[in-house]
Amino acid sequence: MKHSIVHTLQKYLLNPPIKLALAIGLPLPGYALLETKGRKTGKPRRTPVGDGRIGNEFWLVAEHGMKAGYVRNIKRDPHVRLKLREGFKIRWHTGTAHLLSDDDPRERQRWLATNLPSSAGNARAVRLFGTQLLTVRIDLDG
């Protein structure tokens, strides 16, 4: 039940303005845009996520674990793109995603908040709305 309510709120109310801002090039602090390939259609699917870039790695905690569409897309094809903020600009990066079921997602969020203070708000929202937390690490190319 919680998953259905949260999913509907995110899909129709919370995510659209963030996706739009990132799509038109507004560098929103604390956010990134994850692009996966749709597992059924093969079309690009874009989802706003908390900015978890540390060096050449990008970390995120999926609120709904394997129920999240982008996680199922990653499982099918781990090659992704991320639209990341770099100062006052944003640009696309390619990478390979890894689903880390053995990682402790709550501890990962604490670690991220320590290393990236801008991710603390997102971590709180994920814990509040999350149903089956799952850590995802993306190794950025180049």
XYZ file of C-alpha atoms in Angstrom:
142
model
C 0.000 0.000 0.000
C 2.756 2.455 0.982
C 4.614 1.690 -2.260
C 1.530 2.438 -4.377
C 0.855 5.769 -2.685
C 4.476 6.916 -2.771
C 4.935 5.768 -6.377
C 1.860 7.729 -7.503
C 2.966 10.871 -5.629
C 6.457 10.683 -7.089
C 5.350 9.905 -10.637
C 2.745 12.657 -10.929
C 3.630 15.315 -8.347
C 7.217 15.261 -7.068
C 9.408 14.020 -9.951
C 7.995 15.971 -12.956
C 9.240 19.443 -11.897
C 12.683 18.056 -11.011
C 12.888 16.172 -14.332
C 11.824 19.289 -16.229
C 14.371 21.517 -14.491
C 17.199 19.069 -15.180
C 16.016 18.482 -18.764
C 16.172 22.197 -19.603
C 19.595 22.548 -18.019
C 18.942 23.994 -14.576
C 21.685 22.623 -12.309
C 19.623 21.735 -9.232
C 21.878 21.220 -6.205
C 21.506 17.749 -4.719
C 19.910 16.142 -7.791
C 20.966 14.222 -10.878
C 19.060 12.661 -13.751
C 19.517 8.919 -14.286
C 18.839 7.528 -17.752
C 18.315 3.802 -18.211
C 17.142 1.820 -21.218
C 13.564 0.558 -20.888
C 13.614 -3.198 -20.389
C 10.586 -3.731 -22.644
C 10.723 -0.850 -25.129
C 14.451 -0.129 -25.252
C 13.597 3.584 -25.073
C 15.470 5.950 -22.749
C 13.823 6.295 -19.327
C 14.818 9.212 -17.095
C 14.446 9.365 -13.335
C 15.579 12.102 -10.938
C 17.829 10.770 -8.175
C 19.822 12.278 -5.350
C 23.287 13.456 -6.374
C 25.661 10.810 -5.044
C 28.801 11.488 -7.064
C 32.068 10.855 -5.265
C 34.999 10.868 -7.668
C 34.364 8.397 -10.486
C 31.579 6.631 -8.604
C 27.953 7.584 -8.240
C 25.993 6.136 -5.319
C 22.256 6.042 -4.795
C 19.780 4.207 -2.638
C 16.667 3.056 -4.482
C 13.600 3.600 -2.293
C 11.665 0.644 -3.611
C 14.498 -1.744 -4.372
C 13.710 -4.227 -7.127
C 10.188 -2.779 -7.475
C 11.634 0.455 -8.891
C 11.368 0.577 -12.670
C 14.847 2.009 -13.097
C 16.322 -0.781 -10.950
C 14.629 -3.428 -13.103
C 15.951 -1.606 -16.185
C 19.480 -1.664 -14.712
C 19.183 -5.374 -13.990
C 18.433 -5.980 -17.667
C 21.041 -3.521 -19.016
C 23.514 -1.939 -16.570
C 24.766 0.686 -19.052
C 23.373 4.040 -17.931
C 23.819 7.777 -18.355
C 23.740 10.422 -15.643
C 23.137 14.126 -16.097
C 25.298 15.640 -13.369
C 25.839 19.124 -12.032
C 29.342 20.501 -12.459
C 29.464 23.963 -10.905
C 26.820 25.993 -12.711
C 26.661 23.611 -15.664
C 25.356 20.115 -16.164
C 26.527 17.412 -18.559
C 25.922 13.763 -19.386
C 28.217 10.976 -18.167
C 28.077 7.291 -19.091
C 28.652 4.457 -16.662
C 27.910 0.929 -15.564
C 25.504 0.319 -12.694
C 25.816 -2.403 -10.054
C 22.966 -3.517 -7.766
C 24.505 -4.132 -4.332
C 22.083 -6.308 -2.376
C 24.793 -7.090 0.216
C 25.360 -3.407 1.037
C 23.603 -1.797 4.028
C 21.553 1.019 2.392
C 20.987 2.942 5.643
C 24.701 2.914 6.428
C 25.400 3.916 2.806
C 23.078 6.910 3.221
C 24.885 7.979 6.400
C 28.199 7.666 4.558
C 26.863 9.704 1.635
C 25.490 12.432 3.925
C 28.912 12.682 5.591
C 30.755 12.927 2.265
C 28.090 14.929 0.408
C 26.134 17.202 2.774
C 23.819 18.149 -0.129
C 22.559 14.537 -0.164
C 21.270 14.612 3.437
C 17.803 15.902 2.478
C 17.396 13.261 -0.194
C 18.520 10.561 2.252
C 15.811 11.623 4.718
C 13.150 11.497 1.989
C 14.306 8.053 0.831
C 14.129 6.715 4.386
C 10.679 8.252 4.891
C 9.151 7.077 1.614
C 11.203 3.935 1.040
C 9.795 0.433 1.268
C 12.717 -1.832 0.225
C 15.977 0.115 0.178
C 18.679 -1.074 -2.236
C 22.137 0.397 -2.839
C 23.217 1.082 -6.414
C 26.773 2.021 -7.414
C 27.497 3.426 -10.852
C 31.087 3.346 -12.081
C 31.479 6.382 -14.326
C 33.440 5.997 -17.557
C 36.585 8.055 -18.081
